[in-house]
Coordinates of C-alpha atoms in Angstrom, one line a residue:
X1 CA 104.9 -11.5 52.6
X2 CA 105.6 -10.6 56.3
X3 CA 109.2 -10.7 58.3
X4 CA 110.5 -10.3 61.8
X5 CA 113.2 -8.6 62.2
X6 CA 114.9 -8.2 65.1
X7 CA 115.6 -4.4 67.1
X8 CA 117.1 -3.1 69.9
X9 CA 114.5 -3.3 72.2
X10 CA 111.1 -4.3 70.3
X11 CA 110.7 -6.8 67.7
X12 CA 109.8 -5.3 64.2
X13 CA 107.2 -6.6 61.5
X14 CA 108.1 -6.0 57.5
X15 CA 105.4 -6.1 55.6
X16 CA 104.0 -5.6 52.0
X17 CA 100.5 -4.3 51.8
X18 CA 97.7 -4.5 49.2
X19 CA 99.5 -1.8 46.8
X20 CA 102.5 -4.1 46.9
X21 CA 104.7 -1.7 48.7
X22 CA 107.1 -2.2 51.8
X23 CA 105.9 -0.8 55.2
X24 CA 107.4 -1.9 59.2
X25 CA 105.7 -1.8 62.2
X26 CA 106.9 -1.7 65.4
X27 CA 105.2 -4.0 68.3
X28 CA 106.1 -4.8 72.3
X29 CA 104.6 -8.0 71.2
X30 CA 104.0 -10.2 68.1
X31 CA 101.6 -12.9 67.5
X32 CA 103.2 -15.4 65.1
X33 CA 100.1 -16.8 63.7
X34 CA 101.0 -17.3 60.0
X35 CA 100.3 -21.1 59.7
X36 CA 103.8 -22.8 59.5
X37 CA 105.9 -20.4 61.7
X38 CA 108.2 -19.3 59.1
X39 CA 108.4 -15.9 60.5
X40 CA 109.6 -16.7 63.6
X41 CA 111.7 -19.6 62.3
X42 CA 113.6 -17.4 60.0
X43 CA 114.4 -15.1 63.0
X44 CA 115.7 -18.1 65.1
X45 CA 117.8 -18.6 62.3
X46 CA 119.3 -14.9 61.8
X47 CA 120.2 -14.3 65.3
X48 CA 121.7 -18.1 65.4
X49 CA 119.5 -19.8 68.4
X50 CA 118.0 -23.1 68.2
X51 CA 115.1 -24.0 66.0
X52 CA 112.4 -26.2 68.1
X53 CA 111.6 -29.8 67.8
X54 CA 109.1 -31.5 65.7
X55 CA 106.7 -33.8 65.5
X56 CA 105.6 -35.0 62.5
X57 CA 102.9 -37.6 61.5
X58 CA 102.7 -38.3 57.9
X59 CA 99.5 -38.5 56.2
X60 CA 99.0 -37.5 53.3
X61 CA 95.3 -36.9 52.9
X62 CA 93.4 -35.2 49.6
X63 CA 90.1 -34.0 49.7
X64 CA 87.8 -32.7 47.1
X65 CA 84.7 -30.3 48.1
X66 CA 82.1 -28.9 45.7
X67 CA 79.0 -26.8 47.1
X68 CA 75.6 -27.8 45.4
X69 CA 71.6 -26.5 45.6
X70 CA 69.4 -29.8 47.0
X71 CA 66.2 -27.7 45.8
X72 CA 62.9 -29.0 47.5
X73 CA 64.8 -32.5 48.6
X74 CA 64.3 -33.4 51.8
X75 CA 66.4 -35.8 54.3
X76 CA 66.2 -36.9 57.8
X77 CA 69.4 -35.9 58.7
X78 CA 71.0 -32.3 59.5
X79 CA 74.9 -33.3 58.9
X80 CA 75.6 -36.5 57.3
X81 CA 79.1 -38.6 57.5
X82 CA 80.8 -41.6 56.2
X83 CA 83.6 -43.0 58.1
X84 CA 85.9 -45.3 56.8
X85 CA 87.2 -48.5 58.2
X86 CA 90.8 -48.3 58.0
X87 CA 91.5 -51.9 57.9
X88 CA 89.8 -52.0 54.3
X89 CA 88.6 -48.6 53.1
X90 CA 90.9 -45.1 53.4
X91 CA 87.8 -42.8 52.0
X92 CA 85.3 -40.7 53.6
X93 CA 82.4 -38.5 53.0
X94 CA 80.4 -35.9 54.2
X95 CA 77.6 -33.0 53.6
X96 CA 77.2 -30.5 55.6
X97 CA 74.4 -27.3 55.3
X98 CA 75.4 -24.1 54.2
X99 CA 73.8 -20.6 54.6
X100 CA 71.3 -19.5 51.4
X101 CA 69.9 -23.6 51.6
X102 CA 73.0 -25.2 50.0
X103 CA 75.1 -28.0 51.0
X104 CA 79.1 -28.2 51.0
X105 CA 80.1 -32.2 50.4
X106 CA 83.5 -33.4 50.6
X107 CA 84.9 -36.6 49.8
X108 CA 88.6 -37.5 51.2
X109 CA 91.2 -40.1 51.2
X110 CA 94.4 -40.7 53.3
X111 CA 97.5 -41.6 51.2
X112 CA 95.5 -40.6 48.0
X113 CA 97.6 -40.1 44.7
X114 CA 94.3 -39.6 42.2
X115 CA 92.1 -36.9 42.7
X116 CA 88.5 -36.6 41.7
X117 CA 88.7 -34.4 38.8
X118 CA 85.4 -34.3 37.0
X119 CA 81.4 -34.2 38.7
X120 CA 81.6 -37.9 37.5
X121 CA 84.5 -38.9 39.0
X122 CA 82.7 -37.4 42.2
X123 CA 80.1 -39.7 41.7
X124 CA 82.5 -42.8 41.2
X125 CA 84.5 -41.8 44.6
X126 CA 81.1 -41.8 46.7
X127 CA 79.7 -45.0 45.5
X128 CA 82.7 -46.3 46.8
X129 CA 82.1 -44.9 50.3
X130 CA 81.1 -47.6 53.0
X131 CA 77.5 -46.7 52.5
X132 CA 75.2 -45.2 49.9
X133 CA 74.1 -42.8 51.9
X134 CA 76.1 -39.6 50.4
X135 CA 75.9 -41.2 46.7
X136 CA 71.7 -41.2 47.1
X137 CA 71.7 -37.8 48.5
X138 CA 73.6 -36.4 45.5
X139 CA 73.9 -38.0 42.8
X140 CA 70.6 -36.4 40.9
X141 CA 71.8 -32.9 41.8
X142 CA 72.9 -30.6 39.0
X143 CA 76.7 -30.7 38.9
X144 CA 78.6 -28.0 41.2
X145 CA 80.7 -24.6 39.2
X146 CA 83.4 -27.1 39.7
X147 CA 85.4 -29.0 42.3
X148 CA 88.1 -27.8 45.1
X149 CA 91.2 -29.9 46.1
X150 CA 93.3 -29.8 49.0
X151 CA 96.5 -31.5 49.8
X152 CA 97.5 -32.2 53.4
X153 CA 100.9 -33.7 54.1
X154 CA 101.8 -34.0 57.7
X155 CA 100.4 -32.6 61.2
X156 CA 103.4 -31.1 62.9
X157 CA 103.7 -29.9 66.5
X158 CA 106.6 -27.6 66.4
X159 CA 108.1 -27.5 70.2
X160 CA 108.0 -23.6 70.9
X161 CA 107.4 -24.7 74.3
X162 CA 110.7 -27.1 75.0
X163 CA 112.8 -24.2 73.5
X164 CA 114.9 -22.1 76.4
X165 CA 114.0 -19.2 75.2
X166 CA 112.3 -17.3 72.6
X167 CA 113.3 -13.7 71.1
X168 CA 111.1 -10.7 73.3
X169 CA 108.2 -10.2 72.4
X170 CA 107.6 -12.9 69.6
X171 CA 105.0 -15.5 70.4
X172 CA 104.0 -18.2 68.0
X173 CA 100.0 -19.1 67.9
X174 CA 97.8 -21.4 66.5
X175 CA 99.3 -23.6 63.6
X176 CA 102.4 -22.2 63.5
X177 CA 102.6 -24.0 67.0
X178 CA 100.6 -27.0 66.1
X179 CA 98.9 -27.8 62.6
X180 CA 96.8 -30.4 62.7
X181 CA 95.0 -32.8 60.2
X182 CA 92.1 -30.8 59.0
X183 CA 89.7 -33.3 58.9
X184 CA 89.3 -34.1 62.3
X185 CA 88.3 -30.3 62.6
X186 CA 90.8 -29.3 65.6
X187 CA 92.7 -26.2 64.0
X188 CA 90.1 -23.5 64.4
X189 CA 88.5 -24.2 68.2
X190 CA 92.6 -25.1 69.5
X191 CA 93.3 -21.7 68.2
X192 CA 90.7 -19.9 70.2
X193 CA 91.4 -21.8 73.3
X194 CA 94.8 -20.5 73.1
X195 CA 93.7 -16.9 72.5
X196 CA 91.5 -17.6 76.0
X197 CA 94.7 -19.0 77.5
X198 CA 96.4 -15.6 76.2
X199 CA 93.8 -13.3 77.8
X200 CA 93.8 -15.6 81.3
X201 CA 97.7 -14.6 80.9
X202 CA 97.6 -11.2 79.9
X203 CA 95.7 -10.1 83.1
X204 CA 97.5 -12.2 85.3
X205 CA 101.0 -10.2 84.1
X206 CA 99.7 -7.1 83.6
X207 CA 101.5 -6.0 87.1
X208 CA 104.5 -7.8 86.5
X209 CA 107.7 -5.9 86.3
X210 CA 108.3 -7.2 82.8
X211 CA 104.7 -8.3 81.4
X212 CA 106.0 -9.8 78.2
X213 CA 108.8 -11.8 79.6
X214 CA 106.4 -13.3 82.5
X215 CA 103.9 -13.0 79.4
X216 CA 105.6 -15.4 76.7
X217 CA 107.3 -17.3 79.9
X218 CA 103.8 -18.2 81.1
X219 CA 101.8 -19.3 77.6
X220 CA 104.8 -21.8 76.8
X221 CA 104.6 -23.1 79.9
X222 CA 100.9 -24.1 79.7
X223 CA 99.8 -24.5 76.2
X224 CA 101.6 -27.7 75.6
X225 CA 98.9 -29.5 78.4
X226 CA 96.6 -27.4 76.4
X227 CA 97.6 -28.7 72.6
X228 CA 98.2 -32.4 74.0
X229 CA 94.9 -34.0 74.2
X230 CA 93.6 -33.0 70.7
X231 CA 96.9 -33.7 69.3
X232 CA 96.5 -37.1 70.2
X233 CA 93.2 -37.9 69.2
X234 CA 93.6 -37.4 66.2
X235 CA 97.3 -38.7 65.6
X236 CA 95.6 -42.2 67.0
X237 CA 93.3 -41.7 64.6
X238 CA 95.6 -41.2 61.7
X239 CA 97.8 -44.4 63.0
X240 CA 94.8 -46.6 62.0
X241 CA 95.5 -46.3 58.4
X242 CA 98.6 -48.3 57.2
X243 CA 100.5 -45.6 55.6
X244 CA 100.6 -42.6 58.1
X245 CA 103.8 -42.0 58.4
X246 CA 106.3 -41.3 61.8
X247 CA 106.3 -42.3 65.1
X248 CA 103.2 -44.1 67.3
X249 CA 102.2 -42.2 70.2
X250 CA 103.5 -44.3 73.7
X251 CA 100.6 -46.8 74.4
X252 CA 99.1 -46.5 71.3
X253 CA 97.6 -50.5 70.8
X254 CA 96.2 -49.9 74.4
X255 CA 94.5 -46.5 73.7
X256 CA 93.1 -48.3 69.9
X257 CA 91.6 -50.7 72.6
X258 CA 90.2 -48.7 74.8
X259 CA 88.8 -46.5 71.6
X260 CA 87.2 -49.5 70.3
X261 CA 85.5 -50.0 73.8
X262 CA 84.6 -46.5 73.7
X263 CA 83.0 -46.6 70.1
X264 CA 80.6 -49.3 71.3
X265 CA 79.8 -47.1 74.1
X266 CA 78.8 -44.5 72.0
X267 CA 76.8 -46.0 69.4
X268 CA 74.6 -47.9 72.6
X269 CA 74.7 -45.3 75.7
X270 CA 73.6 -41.7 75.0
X271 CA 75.4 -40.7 78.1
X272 CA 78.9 -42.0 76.7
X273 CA 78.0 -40.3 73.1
X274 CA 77.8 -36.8 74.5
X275 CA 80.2 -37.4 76.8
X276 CA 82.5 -38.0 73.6
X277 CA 81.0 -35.6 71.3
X278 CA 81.7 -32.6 73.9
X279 CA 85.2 -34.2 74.2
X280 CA 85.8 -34.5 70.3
X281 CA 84.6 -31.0 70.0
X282 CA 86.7 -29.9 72.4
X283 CA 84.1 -28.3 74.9
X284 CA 84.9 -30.5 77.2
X285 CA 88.5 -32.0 79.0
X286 CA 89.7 -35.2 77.7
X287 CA 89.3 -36.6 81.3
X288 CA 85.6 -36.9 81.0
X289 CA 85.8 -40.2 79.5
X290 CA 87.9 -41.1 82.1
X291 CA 85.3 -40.6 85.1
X292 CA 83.9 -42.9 86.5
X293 CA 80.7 -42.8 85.5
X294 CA 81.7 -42.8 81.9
X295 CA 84.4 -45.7 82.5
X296 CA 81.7 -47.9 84.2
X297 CA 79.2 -47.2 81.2
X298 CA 82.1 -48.1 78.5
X299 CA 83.1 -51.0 80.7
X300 CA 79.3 -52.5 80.6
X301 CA 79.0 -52.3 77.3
X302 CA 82.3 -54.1 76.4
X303 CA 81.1 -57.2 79.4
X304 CA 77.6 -57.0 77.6
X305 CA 79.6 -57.4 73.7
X306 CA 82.0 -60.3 75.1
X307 CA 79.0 -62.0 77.2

C-alpha cells in the first residue's frame, strides 16, 4: 500500500513494508509508476485540483495461459500465433518458448464471459482457433500444474499531459499514464521509452534554475507524441471486434483501409513485413510505413490484388 502526501516543499511517499509496518520517505521527485495512478489521483483529490481526462476503450478480453514440457517434439516454427478474424471469430492463440525448454501458450478472447477452466476445456478453446496449428502442437502434451486467468477491461490513456499543472515533484509513468491492452504487447517497451525520454530530460535540466519544474514541465510536454502512435494501433485493432466499447479514433474506416492494404503488403513483400514488424515492436517510428518506399510497395500490391 503506498501514498503521496503532500509537504511543504517536497512530496512525501507512505509506505508499508514487508513486516507490515508504516515508514515515509521523502523525495525532490516521485515516479508514479503504480499501474492505475491512484497515488497521484488521490493527491489531486486532497489538495482539490483537477483530475485529468480519459480515454477509455472497452474491451473486455480474458486470457488463459498454462506453461507445458514439449519433450523431444520438434516444429518448424520458433513462436507460433493464431489471429482471429474479427468479422467471425473473437479468439486467439499463441506459444511462445520459455527458458529450461518449455513453452508458455495462451488462448484469449475479446468480450469473453466463460473462461477455460479445465486442461480439456483448453483443448476445446484451441480447436476452435482459425487453424489447427496450436491444437496439433499441444494437444498430446501432459496437462500443465494448472491454468492462469487474466481479466482486462479497458485501455485507458489518463491525460497527465493536458492537465495545467501537476503537484512538484510527482510525475506519473508508464501505465498509470497509459495502460494499454496486453495482448498487443505495448506496456513494457512504451514504458522504457519513456524512462529514455526521462534521462534525455534529466540532462537537459540539470542546469536549470528549477530542474524539477523544467523537469516534469518538459516530459508532459513530449510524451503524449511519444504514447500516441502505439496507442492507436492497437485501439484500431480493438475497434475491429463488435463489442469494444467507447469512442472510434478520427479516421478510423480510412486507417482499417489502409491496414488492410498494408496486411497484403506484409504477407507478399519482405521489405513492407520488417518495415511493419520494427514498427509493431516499436523499434521503429510509426512514419516508416508512411515513406515512400514503403507506400509505393503497399500501393503495388493493392493495384496487383484489384488487377
Amino acid at each position: 500500500m503506498m501514498e503521496i502526501v503532500p509537504a511543504a516543499t517536497r512530496p512525501m511517499v507512505k509506505f508499508e513494508n514487508d513486516a507490515g509496518v508504516g515508514a515515509a520517505i521523502e523525495a525532490d521527485l516521485v515516479l508514479d509508476a503504480s499501474g492505475r495512478g491512484a497515488p497521484t489521483l488521490a493527491l489531486l483529490d486532497v489538495l482539490g485540483w483537477e483530475r485529468p481526462q480519459e480515454t477509455v476503450v472497452g474491451v473486455d478480453i480474458s486470457y488463459t495461459t498454462a506453461v507445458l514440457r514439449p519433450g523431444r517434439t520438434s516444429f518448424d516454427w520458433q513462436n507460433l500465433v493464431t489471429l482471429p478474424d474479427p468479422a467471425t471469430s473473437a479468439t486467439a492463440g499463441l506459444i511462445i518458448p520459455l527458458e529450461g525448454g518449455r513453452w508458455f501458450t495462451s488462448i484469449s478472447h475479446h468480450g469473453a464471459t466463460n473462461r477455460p477452466g479445465t486442461w480439456e476445456d483448453y483443448l476445446a478453446a484451441a480447436r476452435q482457433l482459425k487453424t489447427p496449428a496450436i491444437y496439433n502442437a499441444v494437444y498430446k502434451l501432459l496437462p500443465p500444474g494448472g491454468l492462469r486467468h487474466f481479466v482486462f477491461d479497458a485501455s485507458r490513456w489518463r491525460h497527465f499531459e493536458r492537465l495545467k499543472r501537476l503537484p512538484r515533484g510527482i510525475l506519473p509513468v508508464a501505465d498509470s499514464l497509459c495502460r494499454f491492452n496486453p495482448v498487443y504487447g505495448q506496456g513494457m517497451t512504451v514504458a522504457a521509452r519513456e524512462a529514455k525520454l526521462l534521462r534525455e530530460i534529466l540532462d537537459r535540466v540539470a542546469g536549470e534554475a528549477d530542474p524539477i519544474e523544467a523537469l516534469q514541465a518538459g516530459f508532459m510536454s513530449e510524451v503524449g507524441a511519444l504514447l500516441q502512435a502505439p496507442w492507436n494501433m492497437g485501439v484500431n485493432a480493438d475497434f475491429a471486434y463488435p463489442t469494444t466499447r467507447g469512442e472510434r479514433p478520427e479516421r478510423y474506416e480510412e486507417s482499417r483501409q489502409f491496414e488492410a492494404a498494408l496486411f497484403r503488403a506484409v504477407v507478399a513483400d519482405p521489405v513492407v513485413q520488417r518495415a511493419f514488424s520494427d514498427v509493431v515492436q516499436l523499434m521503429e517510428p510509426f512514419d516508416l510505413i508512411n515513406s515512400p518506399d514503403i507506400g509505393q510497395r503497399i500501393e503495388a500490391h493493392s493495384l496487383a490484388q484489384n488487377a
